[in-house]
Short mmCIF file of C-alpha atoms in Angstrom, two decimals:
data_model
loop_
_atom_site.label_atom_id
_atom_site.label_comp_id
_atom_site.label_asym_id
_atom_site.label_seq_id
_atom_site.Cartn_x
_atom_site.Cartn_y
_atom_site.Cartn_z
CA MET A 1 -17.03 33.60 139.72
CA TYR A 2 -16.33 37.23 138.95
CA TYR A 3 -15.51 39.79 141.64
CA ASP A 4 -14.28 43.37 141.31
CA VAL A 5 -13.19 45.66 144.09
CA ILE A 6 -11.72 49.16 144.32
CA MET A 7 -9.52 49.88 147.34
CA ALA A 8 -8.76 53.54 147.95
CA GLY A 9 -7.21 55.86 150.51
CA PHE A 10 -4.07 57.92 150.96
CA GLY A 11 -0.47 56.83 150.55
CA GLY A 12 0.87 55.06 153.63
CA GLN A 13 -2.42 53.40 154.61
CA GLY A 14 -1.31 50.12 153.08
CA ILE A 15 -3.82 50.01 150.22
CA GLN A 16 -1.26 48.53 147.82
CA THR A 17 -0.21 45.99 150.43
CA ILE A 18 -3.67 44.54 151.05
CA SER A 19 -4.35 44.59 147.29
CA GLN A 20 -1.16 42.60 146.71
CA ILE A 21 -2.17 40.10 149.38
CA VAL A 22 -5.59 39.56 147.81
CA ALA A 23 -4.15 39.36 144.28
CA LEU A 24 -1.44 36.86 145.20
CA ALA A 25 -3.79 34.71 147.27
CA ALA A 26 -6.22 34.59 144.34
CA ILE A 27 -3.49 33.63 141.87
CA ARG A 28 -2.25 30.93 144.25
CA LYS A 29 -5.83 29.59 144.21
CA GLY A 30 -5.67 29.32 140.42
CA LEU A 31 -7.87 32.35 139.73
CA ASN A 32 -7.27 35.07 137.15
CA VAL A 33 -6.46 38.52 138.47
CA THR A 34 -5.98 42.00 137.09
CA TYR A 35 -4.40 44.59 139.37
CA LEU A 36 -4.61 48.19 138.21
CA PRO A 37 -2.96 50.71 140.52
CA SER A 38 -3.32 54.43 140.23
CA TYR A 39 -0.06 55.83 138.98
CA GLY A 40 1.35 59.28 138.61
CA VAL A 41 3.39 61.74 140.55
CA GLU A 42 4.55 59.88 143.65
CA LYS A 43 4.36 61.69 146.94
CA ARG A 44 3.90 60.69 150.56
CA GLY A 45 0.29 61.16 151.59
CA GLY A 46 -0.94 61.38 147.98
CA ARG A 47 -4.02 59.55 146.77
CA THR A 48 -3.73 55.86 146.09
CA ASN A 49 -6.18 53.35 144.72
CA VAL A 50 -6.24 49.89 143.22
CA THR A 51 -8.83 48.21 141.00
CA LEU A 52 -8.74 44.44 141.40
CA VAL A 53 -10.69 42.01 139.25
CA ILE A 54 -10.71 38.36 140.31
CA ALA A 55 -12.40 35.67 138.22
CA ASP A 56 -12.29 31.99 137.35
CA GLU A 57 -12.81 32.91 133.68
CA GLU A 58 -10.78 35.11 131.30
CA ILE A 59 -10.79 38.70 132.55
CA GLY A 60 -11.60 41.31 129.95
CA SER A 61 -11.70 44.81 131.37
CA MET A 62 -9.23 45.78 134.07
CA VAL A 63 -11.27 48.94 134.69
CA THR A 64 -14.65 48.99 136.37
CA ASN A 65 -17.03 51.70 137.47
CA HIS A 66 -19.55 49.40 139.14
CA PRO A 67 -17.42 47.33 141.53
CA LYS A 68 -19.09 44.78 143.79
CA CYS A 69 -17.07 46.21 146.64
CA VAL A 70 -15.30 49.44 147.56
CA ILE A 71 -12.91 49.68 150.48
CA ALA A 72 -12.65 53.38 151.33
CA MET A 73 -10.02 54.10 153.93
CA ASP A 74 -10.75 57.83 154.27
CA ALA A 75 -13.48 60.38 153.57
CA ILE A 76 -12.10 61.47 150.17
CA ALA A 77 -12.27 57.87 148.99
CA VAL A 78 -15.89 57.58 150.14
CA ASP A 79 -16.69 60.82 148.35
CA LYS A 80 -15.16 59.56 145.14
CA TYR A 81 -16.29 55.92 145.06
CA GLN A 82 -19.54 55.60 147.05
CA SER A 83 -21.60 56.40 143.96
CA GLN A 84 -19.83 53.69 141.94
CA VAL A 85 -20.60 50.67 144.14
CA ALA A 86 -22.86 48.26 142.24
CA PRO A 87 -26.43 48.00 143.56
CA ARG A 88 -26.51 45.57 146.53
CA GLY A 89 -22.72 45.91 146.62
CA LEU A 90 -20.53 46.36 149.67
CA LEU A 91 -18.97 49.60 150.92
CA ILE A 92 -16.35 49.04 153.61
CA THR A 93 -15.32 52.33 155.21
CA ASN A 94 -12.74 53.27 157.77
CA ALA A 95 -15.13 54.77 160.34
CA SER A 96 -12.19 56.17 162.32
CA LEU A 97 -11.82 58.76 159.54
CA VAL A 98 -15.22 58.71 157.82
CA PRO A 99 -18.31 60.21 159.50
CA GLU A 100 -21.23 57.84 159.20
CA SER A 101 -23.38 60.69 157.89
CA MET A 102 -21.46 60.34 154.61
CA LEU A 103 -22.91 56.90 153.98
CA GLU A 104 -25.92 58.00 151.95
CA ARG A 105 -26.83 55.12 149.68
CA LYS A 106 -29.66 52.85 150.78
CA ASP A 107 -29.24 50.32 147.95
CA ILE A 108 -25.84 49.07 149.07
CA GLU A 109 -24.52 47.38 152.17
CA PRO A 110 -22.40 49.74 154.27
CA LEU A 111 -19.79 48.27 156.60
CA PRO A 112 -18.22 51.01 158.70
CA LEU A 113 -15.22 49.72 160.67
CA ARG A 114 -13.21 51.75 163.14
CA CYS A 115 -10.04 50.46 161.52
CA ASN A 116 -7.59 52.86 163.17
CA ASP A 117 -9.07 52.36 166.66
CA GLU A 118 -9.22 48.59 166.28
CA ALA A 119 -5.64 48.60 165.04
CA LEU A 120 -4.46 50.74 167.95
CA ALA A 121 -6.18 48.35 170.35
CA LEU A 122 -4.05 45.61 168.80
CA GLY A 123 -0.93 47.66 169.34
CA SER A 124 -0.26 49.63 166.14
CA ALA A 125 -2.21 52.07 163.98
CA GLN A 126 -0.35 50.56 161.02
CA LEU A 127 -2.57 47.49 161.22
CA SER A 128 -5.69 49.40 160.11
CA ASN A 129 -5.47 48.10 156.54
CA MET A 130 -5.44 44.52 157.84
CA ILE A 131 -8.69 45.14 159.78
CA ALA A 132 -10.30 46.21 156.49
CA LEU A 133 -8.78 43.23 154.69
CA GLY A 134 -10.23 40.83 157.26
CA ALA A 135 -13.68 42.33 156.86
CA PHE A 136 -13.34 42.11 153.08
CA LEU A 137 -12.43 38.41 153.28
CA GLN A 138 -15.39 37.68 155.52
CA ARG A 139 -17.99 39.57 153.45
CA SER A 140 -16.77 38.84 149.91
CA GLY A 141 -16.31 35.13 150.56
CA ILE A 142 -13.88 34.83 147.65
CA LEU A 143 -10.85 33.95 149.79
CA GLY A 144 -10.33 32.45 153.21
CA ILE A 145 -7.83 33.26 155.95
CA GLY A 146 -5.84 30.17 154.92
CA ASP A 147 -5.41 31.52 151.37
CA VAL A 148 -4.09 34.78 152.79
CA GLU A 149 -1.84 33.17 155.40
CA SER A 150 0.03 31.27 152.71
CA VAL A 151 1.09 34.44 150.86
CA MET A 152 1.99 36.71 153.79
CA ASP A 153 5.61 35.63 153.63
CA ASP A 154 5.82 36.49 149.90
CA VAL A 155 4.36 39.99 150.20
CA THR A 156 6.30 40.96 153.32
CA PRO A 157 9.74 42.48 152.82
CA GLU A 158 12.56 40.92 154.85
CA ARG A 159 12.83 43.76 157.36
CA LEU A 160 9.11 43.45 158.21
CA LYS A 161 8.84 39.66 158.52
CA LYS A 162 8.45 39.91 162.28
CA THR A 163 5.19 41.84 161.77
CA ILE A 164 3.43 38.91 160.07
CA PRO A 165 1.84 37.49 163.26
CA ALA A 166 0.47 40.93 164.22
CA ASN A 167 -0.88 41.41 160.72
CA LEU A 168 -2.59 38.02 160.77
CA ALA A 169 -4.07 38.83 164.20
CA ALA A 170 -5.47 42.07 162.77
CA ILE A 171 -6.92 40.25 159.75
CA ARG A 172 -8.62 37.78 162.15
CA ARG A 173 -9.97 40.71 164.16
CA GLY A 174 -11.41 42.20 160.95
CA ILE A 175 -13.07 38.89 160.11
CA GLU A 176 -14.51 38.69 163.62
CA ILE A 177 -15.95 42.21 163.55
CA ALA A 178 -17.50 41.69 160.13
CA ALA A 179 -18.97 38.33 161.20
CA ASN A 180 -20.60 39.96 164.21
CA GLY A 181 -22.46 42.43 162.05
CA ARG A 182 -21.69 46.13 161.92
CA GLY A 183 -18.20 47.15 162.83
CA ARG A 184 -18.67 49.78 165.53
CA MET B 1 4.20 24.25 134.34
CA THR B 2 6.09 27.19 135.70
CA GLU B 3 4.24 29.31 138.22
CA LYS B 4 2.73 32.53 136.96
CA LYS B 5 3.89 35.61 138.81
CA LEU B 6 1.90 38.78 139.39
CA THR B 7 3.82 41.06 137.03
CA LYS B 8 3.54 44.63 135.83
CA GLY B 9 3.23 45.05 132.05
CA ASN B 10 6.38 47.14 131.72
CA ILE B 11 8.39 44.64 133.78
CA ALA B 12 7.17 41.71 131.68
CA LEU B 13 8.33 43.60 128.59
CA ALA B 14 11.76 44.33 130.08
CA GLU B 15 12.25 40.72 131.19
CA GLY B 16 11.06 39.58 127.76
CA ALA B 17 13.80 41.70 126.18
CA ILE B 18 16.48 40.07 128.32
CA GLN B 19 15.19 36.58 127.51
CA ALA B 20 15.03 37.50 123.83
CA GLY B 21 18.77 38.01 123.94
CA CYS B 22 18.71 41.80 123.97
CA ARG B 23 22.06 42.84 125.41
CA PHE B 24 22.04 46.57 124.66
CA TYR B 25 19.57 49.09 126.00
CA PHE B 26 19.82 52.83 125.52
CA GLY B 27 17.17 55.22 126.78
CA TYR B 28 16.15 58.47 128.36
CA PRO B 29 13.58 58.56 131.17
CA ILE B 30 9.93 59.46 130.65
CA THR B 31 6.72 58.41 132.40
CA PRO B 32 4.88 56.01 132.00
CA GLN B 33 7.62 53.65 130.83
CA ASN B 34 10.29 54.24 133.49
CA ASP B 35 9.84 50.76 134.96
CA ILE B 36 11.51 49.41 131.82
CA PRO B 37 14.88 51.23 132.14
CA GLU B 38 14.76 50.83 135.93
CA TYR B 39 14.46 47.06 135.57
CA LEU B 40 17.04 46.82 132.79
CA ALA B 41 19.53 49.05 134.60
CA ARG B 42 19.53 46.48 137.39
CA ASN B 43 19.18 43.27 135.40
CA LEU B 44 20.76 43.75 131.98
CA PRO B 45 24.35 43.99 133.31
CA LYS B 46 23.74 40.82 135.38
CA ASN B 47 23.01 39.07 132.09
CA GLY B 48 26.14 40.30 130.37
CA GLY B 49 24.40 43.26 128.79
CA THR B 50 25.07 46.98 128.58
CA PHE B 51 22.68 49.60 129.92
CA ILE B 52 23.38 53.20 128.97
CA PRO B 53 21.25 56.09 130.19
CA ALA B 54 21.69 58.25 127.10
CA GLU B 55 21.78 62.05 127.08
CA SER B 56 18.68 62.24 124.89
CA GLU B 57 16.26 60.17 122.85
CA ILE B 58 18.14 61.13 119.68
CA ALA B 59 21.31 59.70 121.20
CA SER B 60 19.39 56.60 122.33
CA ILE B 61 18.12 55.65 118.89
CA ASN B 62 21.52 56.28 117.30
CA MET B 63 23.20 54.10 119.91
CA VAL B 64 20.63 51.42 119.10
CA MET B 65 21.61 51.80 115.44
CA GLY B 66 25.27 51.28 116.27
CA ALA B 67 24.65 48.16 118.34
CA SER B 68 22.31 46.81 115.68
CA ALA B 69 24.86 47.39 112.90
CA SER B 70 27.27 45.15 114.79
CA GLY B 71 24.64 42.38 114.83
CA LYS B 72 23.60 42.69 118.48
CA ARG B 73 20.05 42.73 119.71
CA ALA B 74 19.32 46.28 120.91
CA MET B 75 16.31 48.14 122.23
CA THR B 76 15.14 51.54 123.34
CA SER B 77 11.90 52.55 124.99
CA SER B 78 10.17 55.84 125.51
CA SER B 79 6.79 57.53 125.30
CA GLY B 80 5.15 60.14 123.03
CA PRO B 81 7.56 63.10 122.85
CA GLY B 82 10.64 60.86 123.15
CA ILE B 83 9.44 58.63 120.32
CA SER B 84 8.91 61.73 118.15
CA LEU B 85 12.58 62.64 118.66
CA MET B 86 13.62 59.16 117.50
CA GLN B 87 11.84 59.25 114.16
CA GLU B 88 14.86 60.23 112.07
CA GLY B 89 16.78 57.28 113.51
CA ILE B 90 13.90 54.89 112.91
CA SER B 91 13.75 55.97 109.27
CA TYR B 92 17.51 55.37 108.95
CA LEU B 93 17.13 51.91 110.50
CA ALA B 94 14.39 51.07 107.99
CA GLY B 95 16.39 52.48 105.07
CA SER B 96 19.59 50.66 106.06
CA GLU B 97 17.66 47.47 106.85
CA MET B 98 18.81 47.26 110.43
CA PRO B 99 16.75 45.42 113.03
CA ALA B 100 15.86 47.12 116.30
CA VAL B 101 13.07 47.09 118.84
CA ILE B 102 11.52 50.42 119.78
CA VAL B 103 8.93 50.49 122.57
CA ASN B 104 6.34 53.23 122.95
CA ILE B 105 4.29 53.09 126.15
CA MET B 106 1.85 55.72 124.95
CA ARG B 107 0.98 58.79 127.00
CA CYS B 108 -1.52 61.38 125.86
CA GLY B 109 -0.56 64.28 123.61
CA PRO B 110 0.01 66.19 121.39
CA GLY B 111 2.97 68.08 122.78
CA LEU B 112 4.05 67.25 126.31
CA GLY B 113 0.44 66.20 126.95
CA GLY B 114 0.04 64.15 130.11
CA ILE B 115 1.05 60.82 131.57
CA ALA B 116 -2.38 59.22 131.22
CA PRO B 117 -2.90 56.30 128.82
CA THR B 118 -3.78 56.79 125.16
CA GLN B 119 -3.53 55.23 121.72
CA GLY B 120 -2.81 58.55 120.06
CA ASP B 121 0.43 57.34 118.46
CA TYR B 122 -1.15 54.66 116.25
CA ASN B 123 -0.67 56.68 113.07
CA GLN B 124 2.90 57.61 114.00
CA ALA B 125 3.88 53.98 114.52
CA VAL B 126 1.86 52.36 111.73
CA HIS B 127 1.84 55.02 109.00
CA GLY B 128 5.22 56.63 109.18
CA GLY B 129 6.49 59.00 111.82
CA GLY B 130 9.83 59.31 110.11
CA HIS B 131 10.47 60.40 106.55
CA GLY B 132 10.58 58.23 103.46
CA ASP B 133 8.63 55.30 102.08
CA TYR B 134 8.96 52.72 104.85
CA ARG B 135 6.98 50.57 107.27
CA ASN B 136 7.62 49.50 110.83
CA ILE B 137 6.48 46.11 112.02
CA VAL B 138 4.11 47.12 114.83
CA LEU B 139 2.97 44.86 117.68
CA ALA B 140 0.17 45.72 120.10
CA PRO B 141 0.15 43.66 123.33
CA GLY B 142 -3.21 43.26 125.06
CA SER B 143 -2.11 41.57 128.28
CA VAL B 144 0.90 41.34 130.57
CA GLN B 145 1.66 37.90 129.11
CA GLU B 146 1.74 39.44 125.64
CA MET B 147 4.05 42.20 126.87
CA PHE B 148 6.50 39.37 127.57
CA ASP B 149 5.80 37.09 124.60
CA LEU B 150 5.51 39.81 121.95
CA THR B 151 8.76 41.43 123.04
CA ILE B 152 10.53 38.18 122.23
CA ARG B 153 8.61 37.99 118.95
CA ALA B 154 9.56 41.62 118.20
CA PHE B 155 13.26 40.76 118.28
CA GLU B 156 12.72 37.68 116.13
CA LEU B 157 10.72 39.58 113.51
CA ALA B 158 13.15 42.51 113.49
CA ASP B 159 16.05 40.14 112.77
CA LYS B 160 14.13 37.98 110.32
CA TYR B 161 13.14 40.94 108.15
CA ARG B 162 16.02 43.30 109.04
CA ASN B 163 13.45 45.92 109.93
CA PRO B 164 12.66 48.11 112.95
CA THR B 165 9.84 46.65 115.06
CA MET B 166 7.77 48.85 117.33
CA ILE B 167 5.79 47.70 120.32
CA ILE B 168 3.03 50.15 121.16
CA ALA B 169 0.95 49.86 124.31
CA ASP B 170 -1.18 52.37 126.14
CA ALA B 171 0.03 53.26 129.63
CA MET B 172 -2.66 51.08 131.21
CA ILE B 173 -1.15 47.96 129.60
CA GLY B 174 2.27 49.14 130.81
CA GLN B 175 1.18 49.82 134.37
CA PHE B 176 -1.32 47.12 135.28
CA GLN B 177 -0.42 43.73 136.69
CA GLU B 178 -1.52 40.21 135.81
CA PRO B 179 -0.23 36.72 136.42
CA CYS B 180 2.48 36.10 133.83
CA ARG B 181 4.66 33.18 132.76
CA LEU B 182 8.14 34.68 132.59
CA THR B 183 9.73 32.00 130.43
CA PRO B 184 9.57 31.76 126.62
CA GLU B 185 6.87 29.51 125.18
CA LYS B 186 9.35 28.07 122.69
CA PRO B 187 13.09 28.43 122.08
CA VAL B 188 13.98 31.96 120.98
CA GLU B 189 14.93 32.21 117.29
CA PHE B 190 18.28 33.77 116.38
CA PRO B 191 18.48 34.24 112.59
CA GLU B 192 21.94 34.40 111.04
CA LYS B 193 23.24 37.92 110.35
CA PRO B 194 25.51 37.67 107.30
CA TRP B 195 25.27 41.46 106.95
CA ALA B 196 26.51 42.48 110.42
CA LEU B 197 29.58 44.70 110.71
CA THR B 198 31.86 42.54 112.81
CA GLY B 199 35.30 43.40 111.39
CA ARG B 200 36.19 42.46 107.82
CA LYS B 201 39.34 40.47 108.52
CA GLY B 202 39.17 37.26 106.47
CA ARG B 203 36.00 38.11 104.55
CA SER B 204 34.72 40.55 101.93
CA PRO B 205 33.63 44.00 103.17
CA ARG B 206 30.07 44.77 104.17
CA LEU B 207 28.19 48.06 104.07
CA LEU B 208 25.07 49.30 105.81
CA LYS B 209 23.70 52.55 104.40
CA SER B 210 20.55 54.37 103.43
CA LEU B 211 22.06 56.71 100.84
CA TYR B 212 21.40 55.97 97.14
CA LEU B 213 22.42 58.69 94.70
CA GLY B 214 22.78 56.73 91.44
CA ASP B 215 20.13 56.77 88.69
CA TYR B 216 17.11 54.74 89.84
CA GLU B 217 19.11 53.27 92.75
CA GLN B 218 16.75 54.63 95.36
CA GLU B 219 13.67 53.56 93.41
CA GLU B 220 15.09 50.06 93.13
CA HIS B 221 15.74 50.05 96.89
CA ASN B 222 12.18 51.24 97.60
CA LEU B 223 10.72 48.53 95.39
CA PHE B 224 12.88 45.96 97.15
CA LEU B 225 11.61 47.21 100.53
CA LYS B 226 8.03 47.10 99.23
CA LYS B 227 8.48 43.44 98.36
CA LYS B 228 9.67 42.82 101.90
CA TYR B 229 6.68 44.65 103.38
CA ASP B 230 4.33 42.59 101.18
CA GLU B 231 5.98 39.42 102.45
CA ILE B 232 5.49 40.60 106.04
CA GLN B 233 1.83 41.35 105.27
CA GLU B 234 1.42 37.88 103.79
CA ASN B 235 3.14 35.91 106.55
CA GLU B 236 3.12 37.68 109.88
CA VAL B 237 -0.44 38.79 110.70
CA MET B 238 -1.40 38.01 114.30
CA VAL B 239 -4.99 38.50 115.37
CA GLU B 240 -7.33 37.29 118.10
CA MET B 241 -10.92 36.60 117.10
CA GLN B 242 -13.75 35.79 119.50
CA ASN B 243 -17.48 35.08 119.17
CA LEU B 244 -17.63 35.77 115.43
CA ASP B 245 -19.69 32.77 114.30
CA ASP B 246 -23.11 34.17 115.10
CA ALA B 247 -22.09 37.83 115.40
CA GLU B 248 -24.35 40.63 114.16
CA LEU B 249 -21.79 43.25 115.13
CA ILE B 250 -17.99 43.05 115.25
CA ILE B 251 -15.89 45.21 117.54
CA VAL B 252 -12.38 45.94 116.29
CA ALA B 253 -10.04 47.14 119.03
CA PHE B 254 -6.49 46.63 120.34
CA GLY B 255 -4.80 47.10 123.72
CA THR B 256 -6.94 48.29 126.64
CA PRO B 257 -10.08 49.00 124.54
CA ALA B 258 -10.02 45.35 123.37
CA ARG B 259 -9.93 44.21 127.00
CA VAL B 260 -12.83 46.50 127.88
CA ALA B 261 -14.67 45.30 124.76
CA LYS B 262 -14.42 41.68 125.90
CA THR B 263 -16.32 42.52 129.08
CA ALA B 264 -18.80 44.64 127.12
CA ILE B 265 -19.36 41.71 124.75
CA SER B 266 -20.15 39.40 127.71
CA LEU B 267 -22.63 41.98 129.00
CA ALA B 268 -24.16 42.31 125.52
CA ARG B 269 -24.45 38.55 125.06
CA ALA B 270 -26.14 38.27 128.47
CA GLU B 271 -28.79 40.57 126.96
CA GLY B 272 -29.03 38.49 123.80
CA LEU B 273 -26.97 40.85 121.60
CA LYS B 274 -24.66 38.89 119.31
CA VAL B 275 -21.35 40.71 119.27
CA GLY B 276 -17.88 39.41 118.34
CA LEU B 277 -14.34 40.77 118.52
CA ILE B 278 -11.42 41.14 116.15
CA ARG B 279 -8.30 42.20 118.05
CA PRO B 280 -5.33 43.02 115.82
CA ILE B 281 -2.14 41.93 117.59
CA THR B 282 -0.02 43.10 114.66
CA LEU B 283 -1.01 46.61 113.56
CA PHE B 284 1.41 46.36 110.66
CA PRO B 285 0.80 43.90 109.13
CA PHE B 286 -2.87 44.76 109.71
CA PRO B 287 -5.32 41.82 109.65
CA VAL B 288 -6.79 43.04 106.36
CA LYS B 289 -8.09 39.65 105.20
CA GLN B 290 -9.77 38.85 108.49
CA VAL B 291 -11.51 42.23 108.66
CA PHE B 292 -12.61 41.94 105.02
CA GLU B 293 -13.95 38.40 105.27
CA HIS B 294 -15.90 38.92 108.48
CA SER B 295 -17.21 42.36 107.49
CA ALA B 296 -18.47 40.92 104.20
CA ARG B 297 -20.69 38.63 106.22
CA VAL B 298 -21.54 40.72 109.29
CA LYS B 299 -21.57 44.20 107.69
CA ASN B 300 -21.69 46.02 111.01
CA ILE B 301 -18.48 47.09 112.71
CA LEU B 302 -17.71 49.14 115.78
CA VAL B 303 -14.14 50.39 116.19
CA VAL B 304 -13.15 51.39 119.73
CA GLU B 305 -9.94 53.33 120.32
CA MET B 306 -8.37 55.61 122.91
CA ASN B 307 -7.96 58.43 120.36
CA THR B 308 -10.19 60.40 118.00
CA GLY B 309 -10.04 57.82 115.22
CA GLN B 310 -6.80 56.40 113.82
CA MET B 311 -7.02 52.61 113.35
CA VAL B 312 -10.60 53.13 112.15
CA ARG B 313 -9.14 54.34 108.83
CA ASP B 314 -7.35 51.03 108.34
CA VAL B 315 -10.56 49.21 109.20
CA ARG B 316 -12.43 51.29 106.57
CA ILE B 317 -9.81 50.41 103.95
CA ALA B 318 -9.91 46.71 104.83
CA ALA B 319 -13.66 46.30 105.36
CA HIS B 320 -16.19 45.16 102.78
CA LYS B 321 -17.69 48.15 100.94
CA ASP B 322 -21.18 47.43 102.27
CA ALA B 323 -20.10 47.31 105.91
CA ALA B 324 -21.28 50.10 108.21
CA ILE B 325 -18.36 51.36 110.30
CA HIS B 326 -19.11 52.95 113.67
CA PHE B 327 -16.48 54.57 115.85
CA TYR B 328 -16.19 55.22 119.57
CA GLY B 329 -13.09 57.03 120.78
CA ARG B 330 -11.82 58.33 124.11
CA PRO B 331 -8.76 60.56 123.58
CA GLY B 332 -6.40 62.45 125.86
CA GLY B 333 -6.15 60.07 128.79
CA GLY B 334 -9.81 59.08 128.82
CA PHE B 335 -10.68 55.42 128.52
CA PRO B 336 -13.92 53.53 128.02
CA PHE B 337 -15.66 51.53 130.73
CA PRO B 338 -17.49 48.34 129.73
CA ASP B 339 -20.93 49.96 129.99
CA ASP B 340 -19.78 52.82 127.73
CA VAL B 341 -18.92 50.25 125.07
CA LEU B 342 -22.20 48.41 125.71
CA GLY B 343 -24.04 51.68 125.03
CA GLU B 344 -22.15 52.06 121.75
CA ILE B 345 -22.95 48.45 120.83
CA LYS B 346 -26.66 49.19 121.25
CA LYS B 347 -26.38 52.37 119.20
CA ALA B 348 -24.52 50.57 116.42
CA LEU B 349 -27.04 47.73 116.33
CA ALA B 350 -29.90 50.23 116.22
CA GLY B 351 -28.79 52.56 113.48
CA GLY B 352 -26.73 53.43 110.42
CA ALA B 353 -23.07 54.30 110.06
CA ARG B 354 -21.56 57.51 111.29
#
C-alpha cells in the first residue's frame, strides 16, 4: 500500500490539523508516514499545505508531484495543485469557495464538497476541514472512522477537547456525503 | 518496543542532544533551524542544562569552546550565514582537539540567500570552512530517526576523537516529520576526558591550545592530526547501500536527494531498470572503499545533490577510473522529484559521462 496526498488551503482552515489526524491514525495502524509541511514566514491567512505519504513499506521520497489525492480548500489551492493530481486520482475541493468551472481535468475524479456550508449546517464554519477529512477517508479507503476516533484526543489541545464530538460528527457527515456520490 | 512518535526532524535532533548528555547549548536564531533552540530553551534547563541565547554566532561557538574545554558536552546550531561566522571557532576547536557538535540545517545561499532547503554547504563542512589543515567529522542524517540517532553518535565521535563533529541536513530533513523512536538504541558512550580543564588542584596542569611556535612543532601537530583523521577514515565510515547486487547504475546521494532517489529507484525497477543506491551517512569519513569497489564493477554512477556539484568531486576521487560519473543537481532551494531522478537515470543508462 502506498498513498500520497497533498492538502492545501489558507492558514486557519485546519489543513495542518486534518493532516496530523491522518498521520497519527496511520502510525497507530503500524504504517509508515512522512509529513512535509510548507514552512516559511508565518502569518495569519498565509498559504499552507502538507504533503503526506502513507505506506506499509519504507517511504523514500517525502515530496511528490503526482499525488493520488489533492484536498484543495480554496481556489488558489485548486489553481496550484489540480494539474498535479495523478491520472485517475482524486481532487477534493471546497465547493463553498471554489467555482465548479475551475475543475477542468477529465482524467481525474473531482469531488466538490460545500465544506463551509455543510459545516455551518452542523453549527460552526470551523468544522469545514472535518467535512473534507471525512470525504477523504471514505474515498481513499486507507483509514476508517475508528482509526481516526482513536487519535482525536491526542491531536486536540486541552482547551478544545469539548469540540471532539462536533468534529467527529462533521467527519461522519463528510463520509456520508462522499458515500452518496457528489457532494453538492 | 517504545511507541514511535510523529516527530519533526529538528525536534528529534534537539531531543537527541539532550539524551546524548549535552548540557550546554549556545546559539543565535536563524531559519530553518529555530525549532532546535526553541525546544532546548524549554527542555535543556529541565534536564539540568544551560541554554544561552548568545549575542552572535561568533559568541556561540566560543561559548561552546569554553564548555567543551571544561569537559562538558556542548552544542550549537545554525544555518548558512551563521555557520560561516563560526568557522574561526571550529578551526580552533580542531586545532586544540576539543570535541563539540555543530549543527547546520542548510538554507540556500550564497550570502543571505533564502530559507529553502539546499546542500550548498557540503564543501564548507567536509573540505574546510575554517583555516588550517583540519577535518571535521561530518554526519548526514537521511530521516527523522537518524536526526535523533546520529546526534547521539555525533557527541560520542566528537569525544572519542577530540574533534568537532558537524551534522549537516537540508532544511527539508529539518522540517519534515516521521515516526521516530525517541530513546537511544544502546547506552550512550561517555569516553573519559583526561585532558579536560577541571581545576588543577591535586593533579598536574593541563593545557588546551592551538598555538605552536617552536621549530617543527606545528608540523608535528599537523602530522599527529593527520594520523587521527586516517584512523577516523579507517574506522568510522557509515553508509547505507541498497539494490547493488544486480545494479547497472548506482545513485550516490545523501539527505533528501537520497530519499527521493529511493522512490526513483523503485519506479526504475518497475520498468526493469536495475539501479542501486549508495547513501553516505558519514561525509567525512567518506565511504571511499564502498564507492570504489562498486564502481569498479558497475562503472556507471549518477550523483544527485541539491547544489551545483560538490559531493560529486569526492565521488570522482573515490570511483574506479573507468566509471562514468553523471551528475544531477538542483541548487538554490530547488529539489528533485522522483520522476526528475527517473529521467536522469534513463539518460545515464543511455549515454556517456558528462
